[in-house]
Structures are given as C-alpha cells and as structure tokens.
Coordinates of N, CA and C in Angstrom, one line a residue:
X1 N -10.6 -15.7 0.9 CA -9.3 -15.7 1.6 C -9.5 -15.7 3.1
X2 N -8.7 -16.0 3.7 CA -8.3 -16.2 5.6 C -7.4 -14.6 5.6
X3 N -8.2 -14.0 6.7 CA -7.9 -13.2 7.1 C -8.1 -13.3 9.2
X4 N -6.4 -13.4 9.6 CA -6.7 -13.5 11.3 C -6.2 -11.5 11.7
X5 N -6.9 -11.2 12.3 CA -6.8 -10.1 13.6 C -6.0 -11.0 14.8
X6 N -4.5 -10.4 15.3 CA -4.1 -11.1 15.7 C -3.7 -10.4 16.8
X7 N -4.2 -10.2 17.9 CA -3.8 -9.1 19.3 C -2.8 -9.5 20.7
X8 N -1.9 -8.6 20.8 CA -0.6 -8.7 21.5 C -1.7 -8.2 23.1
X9 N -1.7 -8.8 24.0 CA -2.0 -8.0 25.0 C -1.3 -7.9 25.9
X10 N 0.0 -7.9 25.6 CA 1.3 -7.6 26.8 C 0.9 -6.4 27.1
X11 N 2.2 -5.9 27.6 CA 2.2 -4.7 28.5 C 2.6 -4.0 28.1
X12 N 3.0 -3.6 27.0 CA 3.1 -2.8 25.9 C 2.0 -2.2 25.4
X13 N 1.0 -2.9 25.3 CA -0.2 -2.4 24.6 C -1.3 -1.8 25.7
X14 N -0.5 -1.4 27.3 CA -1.5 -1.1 28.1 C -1.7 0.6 27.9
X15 N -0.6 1.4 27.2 CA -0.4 2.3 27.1 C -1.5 3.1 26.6
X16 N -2.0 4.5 27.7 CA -3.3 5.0 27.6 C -3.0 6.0 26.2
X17 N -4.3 6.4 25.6 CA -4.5 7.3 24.5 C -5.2 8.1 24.5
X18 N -6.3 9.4 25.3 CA -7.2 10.2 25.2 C -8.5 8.9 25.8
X19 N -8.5 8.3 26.9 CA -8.4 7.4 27.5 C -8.9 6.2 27.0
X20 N -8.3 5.2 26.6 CA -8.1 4.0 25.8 C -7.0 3.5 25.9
X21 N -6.2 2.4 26.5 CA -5.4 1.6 25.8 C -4.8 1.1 24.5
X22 N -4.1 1.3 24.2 CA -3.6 0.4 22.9 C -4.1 -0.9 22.5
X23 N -4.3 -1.5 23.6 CA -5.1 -2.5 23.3 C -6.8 -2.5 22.7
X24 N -7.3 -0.9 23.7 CA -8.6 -0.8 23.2 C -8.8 -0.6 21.7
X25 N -7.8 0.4 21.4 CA -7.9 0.6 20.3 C -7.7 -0.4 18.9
X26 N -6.9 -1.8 19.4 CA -6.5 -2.8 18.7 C -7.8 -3.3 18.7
X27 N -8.6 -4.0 19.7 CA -9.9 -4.3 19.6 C -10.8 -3.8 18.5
X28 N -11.1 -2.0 18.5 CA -12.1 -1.8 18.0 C -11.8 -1.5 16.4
X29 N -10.5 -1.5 16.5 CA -9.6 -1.7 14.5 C -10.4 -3.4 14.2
X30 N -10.2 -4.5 14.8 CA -10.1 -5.9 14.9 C -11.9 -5.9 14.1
X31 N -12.7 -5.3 15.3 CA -13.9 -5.4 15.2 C -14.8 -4.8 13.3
X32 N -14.2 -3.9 13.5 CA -14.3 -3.0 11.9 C -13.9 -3.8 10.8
X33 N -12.6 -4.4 10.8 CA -12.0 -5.5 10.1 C -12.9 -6.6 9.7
X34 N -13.3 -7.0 11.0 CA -14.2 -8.2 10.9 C -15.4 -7.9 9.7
X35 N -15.9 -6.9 10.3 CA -17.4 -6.3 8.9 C -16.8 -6.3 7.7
X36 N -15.7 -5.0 7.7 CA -15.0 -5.1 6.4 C -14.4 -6.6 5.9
X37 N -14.6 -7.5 6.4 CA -13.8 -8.6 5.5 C -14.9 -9.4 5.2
X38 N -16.3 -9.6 5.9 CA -17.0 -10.6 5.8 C -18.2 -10.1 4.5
X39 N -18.0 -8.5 4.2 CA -18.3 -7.8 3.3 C -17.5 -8.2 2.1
X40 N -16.9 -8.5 2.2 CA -15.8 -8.7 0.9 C -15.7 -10.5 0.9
X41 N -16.4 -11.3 1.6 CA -16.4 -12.8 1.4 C -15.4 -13.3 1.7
X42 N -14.8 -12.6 2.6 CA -13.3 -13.2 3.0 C -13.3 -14.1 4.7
X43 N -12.9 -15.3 4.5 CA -13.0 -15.7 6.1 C -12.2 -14.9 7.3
X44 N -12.6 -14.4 8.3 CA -12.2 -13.5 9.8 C -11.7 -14.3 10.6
X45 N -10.7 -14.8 11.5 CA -11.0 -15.2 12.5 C -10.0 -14.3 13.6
X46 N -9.7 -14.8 14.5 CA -8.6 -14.1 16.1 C -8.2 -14.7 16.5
X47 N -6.7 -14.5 17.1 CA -6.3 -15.0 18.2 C -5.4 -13.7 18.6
X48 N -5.7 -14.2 19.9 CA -5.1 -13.5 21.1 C -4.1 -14.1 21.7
X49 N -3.2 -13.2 22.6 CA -2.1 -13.7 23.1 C -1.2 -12.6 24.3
X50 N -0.3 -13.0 25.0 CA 0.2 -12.5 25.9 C 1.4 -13.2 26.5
X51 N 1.8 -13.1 28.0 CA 3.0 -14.0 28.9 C 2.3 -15.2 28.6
X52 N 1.0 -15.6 28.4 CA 0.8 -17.0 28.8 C 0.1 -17.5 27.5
X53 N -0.7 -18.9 27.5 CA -1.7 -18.8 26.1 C -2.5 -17.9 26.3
X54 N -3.0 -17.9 24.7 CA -3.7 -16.9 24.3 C -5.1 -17.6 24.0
X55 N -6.0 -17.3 23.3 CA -7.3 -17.6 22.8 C -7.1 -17.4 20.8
X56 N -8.2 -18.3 20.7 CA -8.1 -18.6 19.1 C -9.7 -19.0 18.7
X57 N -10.0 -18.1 17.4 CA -11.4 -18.3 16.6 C -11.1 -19.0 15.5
X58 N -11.2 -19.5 14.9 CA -10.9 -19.8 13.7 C -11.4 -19.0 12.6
X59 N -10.7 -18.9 11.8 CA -11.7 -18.0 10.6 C -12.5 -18.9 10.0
X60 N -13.7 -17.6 9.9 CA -15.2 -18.2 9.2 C -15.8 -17.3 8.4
X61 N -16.7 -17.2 7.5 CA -17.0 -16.3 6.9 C -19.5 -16.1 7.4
X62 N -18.8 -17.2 8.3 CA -20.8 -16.8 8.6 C -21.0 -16.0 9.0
X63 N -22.2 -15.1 9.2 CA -22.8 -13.7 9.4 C -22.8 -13.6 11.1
X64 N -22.3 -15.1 11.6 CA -22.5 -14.9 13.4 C -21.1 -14.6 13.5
X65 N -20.3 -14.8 12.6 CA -18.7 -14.9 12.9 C -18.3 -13.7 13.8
X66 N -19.1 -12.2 13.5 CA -18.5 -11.1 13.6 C -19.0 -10.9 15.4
X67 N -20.3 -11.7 16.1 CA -20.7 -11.5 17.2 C -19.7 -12.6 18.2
X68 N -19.3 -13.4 16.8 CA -18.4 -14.5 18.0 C -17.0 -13.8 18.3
X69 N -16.4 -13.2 17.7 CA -15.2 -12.3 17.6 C -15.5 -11.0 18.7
X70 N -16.9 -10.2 18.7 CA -17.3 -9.4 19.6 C -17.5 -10.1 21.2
X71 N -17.5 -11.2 21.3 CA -18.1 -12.1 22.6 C -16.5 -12.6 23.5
X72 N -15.4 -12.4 22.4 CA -14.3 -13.2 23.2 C -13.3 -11.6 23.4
X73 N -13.5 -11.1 22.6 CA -13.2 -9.7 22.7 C -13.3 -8.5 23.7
X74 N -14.6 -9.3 24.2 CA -15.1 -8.2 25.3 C -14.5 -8.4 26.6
X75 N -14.3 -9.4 26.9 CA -13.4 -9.2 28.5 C -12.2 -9.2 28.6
X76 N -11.1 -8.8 26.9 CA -9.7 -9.0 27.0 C -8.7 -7.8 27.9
X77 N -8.4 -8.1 28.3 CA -7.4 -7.2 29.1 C -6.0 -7.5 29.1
X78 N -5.0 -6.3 29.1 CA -3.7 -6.5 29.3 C -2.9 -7.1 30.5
X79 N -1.4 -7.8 30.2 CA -1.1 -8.2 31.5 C 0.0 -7.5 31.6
X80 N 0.8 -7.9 32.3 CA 1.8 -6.9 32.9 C 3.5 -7.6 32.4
X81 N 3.7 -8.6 31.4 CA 4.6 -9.0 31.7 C 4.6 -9.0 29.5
X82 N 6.1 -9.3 29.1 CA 6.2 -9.2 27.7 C 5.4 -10.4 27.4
X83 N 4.8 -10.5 26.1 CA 3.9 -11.0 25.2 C 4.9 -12.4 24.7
X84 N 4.6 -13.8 24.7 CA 5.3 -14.6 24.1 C 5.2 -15.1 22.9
X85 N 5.6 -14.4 21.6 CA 6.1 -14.6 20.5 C 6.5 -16.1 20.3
X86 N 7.2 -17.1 20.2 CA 7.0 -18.3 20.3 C 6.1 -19.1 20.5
X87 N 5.1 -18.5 21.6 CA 3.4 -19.1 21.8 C 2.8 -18.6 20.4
X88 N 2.9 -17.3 19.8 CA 2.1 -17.0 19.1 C 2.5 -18.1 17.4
X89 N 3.7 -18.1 17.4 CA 4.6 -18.9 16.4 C 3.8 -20.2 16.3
X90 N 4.3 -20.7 17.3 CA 3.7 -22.3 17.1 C 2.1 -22.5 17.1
X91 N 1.5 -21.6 17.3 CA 0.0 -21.6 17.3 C -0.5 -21.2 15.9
X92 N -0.2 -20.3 15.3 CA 0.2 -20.1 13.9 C 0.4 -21.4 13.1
X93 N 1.4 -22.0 13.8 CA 2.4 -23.1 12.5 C 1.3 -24.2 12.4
X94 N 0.5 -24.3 13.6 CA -0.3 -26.0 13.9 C -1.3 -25.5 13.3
X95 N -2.0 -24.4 14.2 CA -3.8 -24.3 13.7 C -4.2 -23.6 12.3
X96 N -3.1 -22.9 11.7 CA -3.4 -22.2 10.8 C -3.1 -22.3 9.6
X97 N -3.7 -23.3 8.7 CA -3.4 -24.7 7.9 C -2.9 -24.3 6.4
X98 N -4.1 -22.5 6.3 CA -4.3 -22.3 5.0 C -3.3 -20.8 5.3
X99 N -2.9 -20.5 4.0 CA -1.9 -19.1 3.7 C -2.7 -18.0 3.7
X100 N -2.7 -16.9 5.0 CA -3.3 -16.4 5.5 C -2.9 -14.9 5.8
X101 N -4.2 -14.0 5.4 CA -3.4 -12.6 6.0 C -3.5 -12.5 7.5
X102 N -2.5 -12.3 8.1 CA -2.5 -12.0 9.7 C -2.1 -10.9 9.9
X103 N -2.9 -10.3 10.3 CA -2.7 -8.5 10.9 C -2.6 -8.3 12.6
X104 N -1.0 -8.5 12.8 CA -0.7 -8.4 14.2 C -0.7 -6.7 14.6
X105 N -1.8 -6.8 16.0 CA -1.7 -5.6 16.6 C -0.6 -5.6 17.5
X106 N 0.4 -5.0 17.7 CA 1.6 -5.0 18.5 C 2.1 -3.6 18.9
X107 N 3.0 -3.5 19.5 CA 3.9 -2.7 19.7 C 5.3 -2.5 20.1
X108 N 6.6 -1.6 19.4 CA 7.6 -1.7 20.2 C 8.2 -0.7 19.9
X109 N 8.8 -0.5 21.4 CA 9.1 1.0 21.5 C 11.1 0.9 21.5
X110 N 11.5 -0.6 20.9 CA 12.5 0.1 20.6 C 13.3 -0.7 19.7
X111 N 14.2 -0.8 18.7 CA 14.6 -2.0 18.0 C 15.4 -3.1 18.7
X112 N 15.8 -3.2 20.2 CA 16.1 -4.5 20.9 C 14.7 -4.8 21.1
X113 N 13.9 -4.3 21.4 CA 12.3 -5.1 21.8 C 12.0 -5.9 20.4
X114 N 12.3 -5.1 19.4 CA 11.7 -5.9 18.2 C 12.9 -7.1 18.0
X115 N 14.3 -6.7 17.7 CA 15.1 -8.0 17.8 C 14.7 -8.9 18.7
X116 N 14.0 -9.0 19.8 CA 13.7 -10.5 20.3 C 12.6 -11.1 19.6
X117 N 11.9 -10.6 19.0 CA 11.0 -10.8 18.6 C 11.1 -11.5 17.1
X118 N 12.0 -10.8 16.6 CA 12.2 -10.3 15.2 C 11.8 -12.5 14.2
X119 N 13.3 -12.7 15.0 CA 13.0 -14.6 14.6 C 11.9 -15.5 14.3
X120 N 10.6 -15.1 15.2 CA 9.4 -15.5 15.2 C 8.6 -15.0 14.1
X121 N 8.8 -13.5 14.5 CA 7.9 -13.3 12.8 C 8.3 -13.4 11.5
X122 N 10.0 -14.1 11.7 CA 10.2 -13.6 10.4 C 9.5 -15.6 10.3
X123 N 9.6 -16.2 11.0 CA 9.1 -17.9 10.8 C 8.0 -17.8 10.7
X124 N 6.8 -16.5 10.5 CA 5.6 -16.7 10.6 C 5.1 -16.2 8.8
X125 N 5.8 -15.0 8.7 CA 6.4 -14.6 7.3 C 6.6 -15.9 6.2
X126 N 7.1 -17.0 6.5 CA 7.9 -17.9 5.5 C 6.3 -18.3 5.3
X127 N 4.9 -18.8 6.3 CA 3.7 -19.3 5.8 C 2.8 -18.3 5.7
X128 N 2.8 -17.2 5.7 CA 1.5 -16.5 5.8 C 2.1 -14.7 5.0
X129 N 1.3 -14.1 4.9 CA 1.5 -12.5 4.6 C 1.4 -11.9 5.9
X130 N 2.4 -11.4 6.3 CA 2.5 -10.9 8.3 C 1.9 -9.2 8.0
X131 N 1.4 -8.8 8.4 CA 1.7 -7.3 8.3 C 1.4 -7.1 9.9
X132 N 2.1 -6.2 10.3 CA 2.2 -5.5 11.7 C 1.9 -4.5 11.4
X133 N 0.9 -4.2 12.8 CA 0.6 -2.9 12.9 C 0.8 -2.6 14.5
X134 N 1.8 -1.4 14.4 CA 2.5 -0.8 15.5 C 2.0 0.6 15.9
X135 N 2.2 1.3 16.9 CA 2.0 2.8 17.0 C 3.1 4.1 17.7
X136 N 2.8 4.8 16.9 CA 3.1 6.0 17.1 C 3.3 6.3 18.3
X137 N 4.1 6.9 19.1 CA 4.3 7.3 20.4 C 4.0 8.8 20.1
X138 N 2.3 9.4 20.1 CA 2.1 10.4 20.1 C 2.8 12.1 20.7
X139 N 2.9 11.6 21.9 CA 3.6 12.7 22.9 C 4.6 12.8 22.4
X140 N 5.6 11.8 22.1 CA 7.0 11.3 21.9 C 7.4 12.6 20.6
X141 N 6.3 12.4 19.8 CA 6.3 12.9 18.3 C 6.1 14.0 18.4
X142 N 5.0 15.1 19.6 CA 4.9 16.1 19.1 C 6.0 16.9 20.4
X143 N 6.7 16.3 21.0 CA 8.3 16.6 21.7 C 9.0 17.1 20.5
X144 N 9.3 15.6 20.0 CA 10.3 16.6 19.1 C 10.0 17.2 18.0
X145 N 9.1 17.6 17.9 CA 8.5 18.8 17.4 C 8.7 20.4 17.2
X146 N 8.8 20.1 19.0 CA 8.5 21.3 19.8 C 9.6 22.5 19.7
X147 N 9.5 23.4 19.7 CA 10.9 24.5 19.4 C 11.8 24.5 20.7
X148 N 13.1 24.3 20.8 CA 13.5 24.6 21.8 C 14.3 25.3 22.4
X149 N 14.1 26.4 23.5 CA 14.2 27.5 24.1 C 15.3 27.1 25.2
X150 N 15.0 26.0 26.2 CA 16.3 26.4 27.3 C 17.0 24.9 26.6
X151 N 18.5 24.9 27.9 CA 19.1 23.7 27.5 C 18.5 22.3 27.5
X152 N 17.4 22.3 28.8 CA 16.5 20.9 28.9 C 15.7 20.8 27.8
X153 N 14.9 21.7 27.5 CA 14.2 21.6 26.1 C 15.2 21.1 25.2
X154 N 16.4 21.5 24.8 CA 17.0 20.9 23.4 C 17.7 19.3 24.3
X155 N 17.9 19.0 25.2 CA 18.1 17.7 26.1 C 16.5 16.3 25.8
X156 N 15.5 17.2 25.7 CA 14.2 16.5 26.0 C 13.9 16.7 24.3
X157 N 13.6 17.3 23.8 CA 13.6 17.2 22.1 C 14.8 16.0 21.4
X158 N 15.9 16.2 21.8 CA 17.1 15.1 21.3 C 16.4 13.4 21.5
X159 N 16.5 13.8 22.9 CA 15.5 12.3 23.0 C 14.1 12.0 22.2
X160 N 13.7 12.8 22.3 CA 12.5 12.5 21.5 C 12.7 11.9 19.9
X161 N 13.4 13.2 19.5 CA 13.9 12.8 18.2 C 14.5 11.1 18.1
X162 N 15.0 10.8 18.8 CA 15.7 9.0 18.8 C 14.8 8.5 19.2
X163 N 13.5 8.3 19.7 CA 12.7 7.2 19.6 C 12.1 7.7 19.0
X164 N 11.6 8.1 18.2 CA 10.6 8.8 16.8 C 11.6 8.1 15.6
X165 N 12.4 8.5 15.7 CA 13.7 8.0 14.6 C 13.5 6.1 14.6
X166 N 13.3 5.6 16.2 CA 13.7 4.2 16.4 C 12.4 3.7 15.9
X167 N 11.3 4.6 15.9 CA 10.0 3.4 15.3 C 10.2 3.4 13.9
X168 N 10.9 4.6 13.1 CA 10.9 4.6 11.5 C 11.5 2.7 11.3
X169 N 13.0 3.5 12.1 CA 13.7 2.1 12.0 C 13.5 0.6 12.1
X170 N 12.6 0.1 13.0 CA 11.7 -0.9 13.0 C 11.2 -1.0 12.1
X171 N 10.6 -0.1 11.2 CA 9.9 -0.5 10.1 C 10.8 -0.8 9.2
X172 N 11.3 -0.6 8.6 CA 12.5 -0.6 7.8 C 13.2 -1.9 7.9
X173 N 13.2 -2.2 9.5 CA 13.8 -3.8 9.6 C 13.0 -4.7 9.2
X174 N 11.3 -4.5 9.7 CA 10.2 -5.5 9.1 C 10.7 -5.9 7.6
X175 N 10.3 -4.5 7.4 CA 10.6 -4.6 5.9 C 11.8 -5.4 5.2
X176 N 13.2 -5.5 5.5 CA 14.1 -5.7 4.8 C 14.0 -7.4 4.8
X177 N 13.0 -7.9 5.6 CA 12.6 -9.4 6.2 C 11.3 -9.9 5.2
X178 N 11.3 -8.7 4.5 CA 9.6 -9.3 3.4 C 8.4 -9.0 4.5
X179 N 8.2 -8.1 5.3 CA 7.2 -8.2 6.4 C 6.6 -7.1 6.2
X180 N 5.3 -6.7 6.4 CA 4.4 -5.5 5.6 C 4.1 -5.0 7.0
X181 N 4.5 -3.5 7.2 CA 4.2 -2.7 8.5 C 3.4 -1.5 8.3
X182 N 2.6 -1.2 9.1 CA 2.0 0.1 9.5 C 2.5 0.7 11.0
X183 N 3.3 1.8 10.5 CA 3.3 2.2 12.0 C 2.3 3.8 12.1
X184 N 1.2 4.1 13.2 CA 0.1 4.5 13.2 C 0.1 5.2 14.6
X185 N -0.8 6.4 14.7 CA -1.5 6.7 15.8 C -2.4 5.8 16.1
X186 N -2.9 6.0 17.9 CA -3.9 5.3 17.5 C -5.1 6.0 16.8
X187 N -5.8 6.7 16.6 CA -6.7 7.5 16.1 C -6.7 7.1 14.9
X188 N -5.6 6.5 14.1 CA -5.4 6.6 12.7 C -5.6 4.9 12.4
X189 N -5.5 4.3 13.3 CA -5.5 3.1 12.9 C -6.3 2.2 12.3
X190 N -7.9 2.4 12.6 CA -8.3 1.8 11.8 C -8.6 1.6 10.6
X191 N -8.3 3.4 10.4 CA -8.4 4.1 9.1 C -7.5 3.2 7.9
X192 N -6.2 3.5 8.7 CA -4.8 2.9 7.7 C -4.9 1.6 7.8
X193 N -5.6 0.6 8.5 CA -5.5 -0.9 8.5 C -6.7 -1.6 7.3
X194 N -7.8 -0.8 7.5 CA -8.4 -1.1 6.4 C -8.0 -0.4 5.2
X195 N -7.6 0.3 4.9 CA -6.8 1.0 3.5 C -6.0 0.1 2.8
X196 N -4.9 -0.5 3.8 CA -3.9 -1.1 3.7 C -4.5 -3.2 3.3
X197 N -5.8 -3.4 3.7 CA -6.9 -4.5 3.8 C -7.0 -4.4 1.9
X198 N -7.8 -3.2 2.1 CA -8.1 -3.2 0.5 C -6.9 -3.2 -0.5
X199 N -6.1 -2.9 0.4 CA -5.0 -2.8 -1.3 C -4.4 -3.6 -1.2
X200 N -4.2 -5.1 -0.6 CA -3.7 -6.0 -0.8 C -4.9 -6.6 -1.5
X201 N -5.9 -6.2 -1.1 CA -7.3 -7.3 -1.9 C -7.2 -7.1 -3.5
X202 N -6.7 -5.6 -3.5 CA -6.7 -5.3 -5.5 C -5.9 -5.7 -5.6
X203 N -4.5 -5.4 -5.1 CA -3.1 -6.5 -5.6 C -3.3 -7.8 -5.8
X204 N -4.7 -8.1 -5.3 CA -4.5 -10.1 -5.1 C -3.4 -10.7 -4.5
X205 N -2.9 -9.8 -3.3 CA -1.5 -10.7 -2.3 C -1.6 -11.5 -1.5
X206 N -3.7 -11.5 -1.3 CA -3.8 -12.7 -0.4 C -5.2 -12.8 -1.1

C-alpha cells in the first residue's frame, strides 16, 4: 500500500515544545513512519508544504527511500504566513494516482482556522484515507487544570477550558466528514501515529 507523511510548515507548526517546534516533532514522527512502513512492505513517500509550493517524494518502497525522505527533511523550516490547503489539494488530486494513506501533520488552534480549511480536506477525503494529526496545546491543558484561587485564576482557567474544549471539537468535525484524527502531545505523537498505522493495517482500510 502508498503511505504519504504529509507536513504543514505554516506558522502554526512553529510553536516551541521543551525546545522543538511542532514542526520538529512532525519531522521525526514522519522519519519513524518511514522505517515502520517500509518494514511492513508498504510504499512511503512526502510532501511538504506551506504559503507557497511545497516539495514532493513519491512513494517508494526501496531500502534508499527512507535516506531520501531523511535528505529533503533536513533543511525544512517553518514560515510565517498560513499554510495553503488548495496547493496541498491539487497536488494530491494530479500526482497521487493510487488510493493512499496520507497522514497530515497540522495544526489548529481553533474551529474557524479549521473551517477554512475544512473544504480541501474534505476533497482530499473523497480519494484517499486522510487522517490528521493535530496537537495538544500542552500549557493550554494543564491551565485548565489548575485549581483556582483568585478571580484571574478562575478568568485564565475559563479560557483555557474553551480552547481545550475547541480542539475536542475539531475532532469531532473531522470526523462527522469521514476524516480520521489524532489530536496528541507532542511527546505522544509518534507513539499514537504509529498505533493508529498499525490498526488501519489489521483493519485492511488501506
């Protein structure tokens, strides 16, 4: 089977983690992926993307596949401007011939960011198995958590609680669209992406 790693390097994904990027951490999920899929005889490939084009591997299943994915990988960096979904669409619709798992690393921190978006993946959904993988707003999470003592504390907890609430929500929209989501720390991510790898492989969904 075609399996693409498909990385968002807007500016969304610049967002630091115990010092890493979202993006770094989409990288070295992507990289693991690669082993784990070429282990299992499944074709790998990548593309990347951002405000402008992006870069594209094709999937392959040769044993160099995983150093050619490591080679385009290494100098990617984030930009500063939203990620164009439409670029990623039509790149998809032309080059990507055969019905394909594509595991988009992304993010969005709120359900208007994903409504613009939403159209594209659901047109990418109609040829391929989409699953997104999004993250956690760690800090966000353990805010509202937190016990609160004065009135700013229950002011700063409230908020918290609505964007913790708004990533559930996102998922739930993927979902109501046929679209398979992980939303993740990053620390957790590679973990849950390959979990989520294998259990479509025993389902036979791709």
């Amino acid at each position: 089977q075609q399996v693409y790693c498909v990385i968002d390097k807007g500016r969304l994904m610049k967002m630091p983690f115990d010092g890493l990027s979202l993006l770094d951490y989409a990288i070295n999920s992507a990289l693991v992926m690669s082993n784990i899929c070429l282990q299992r005889q499944d074709k790998i490939g990548l593309i990347s993307f951002a405000d402008r084009q992006g870069e594209m591997l094709p999937a392959d299943r040769k044993p160099i596949q995983q150093e050619n994915m490591l080679q385009l990988l290494y100098k990617q960096q984030t930009g500063f401007l939203e990620s164009d979904f439409e670029w990623l669409y039509k790149q998809v619709r032309y080059q990507v011939k055969q019905r394909s798992l594509l595991i988009l690393y992304t993010n969005f921190e709120s359900m208007q960011g994903l409504n613009r978006q939403l159209p594209y993946l659901r047109l990418i959904a109609r040829h391929h198995l989409l699953l997104v993988v999004f993250f956690e707003n760690s800090a966000l999470t353990k805010l509202s958590k937190a016990t609160a003592v004065t009135l700013e504390d229950v002011y700063t907890k409230t908020i918290a609680e609505k964007f913790v609430f708004e990533k559930r929500l996102i998922a739930r929209e993927l979902q109501k669209y046929g679209i398979l989501s992980i939303l993740t720390t990053p620390e957790q991510l590679t973990i849950h992406t390959v979990n989520k790898y294998l259990e479509l492989k025993n389902r036979q969904a791709i």
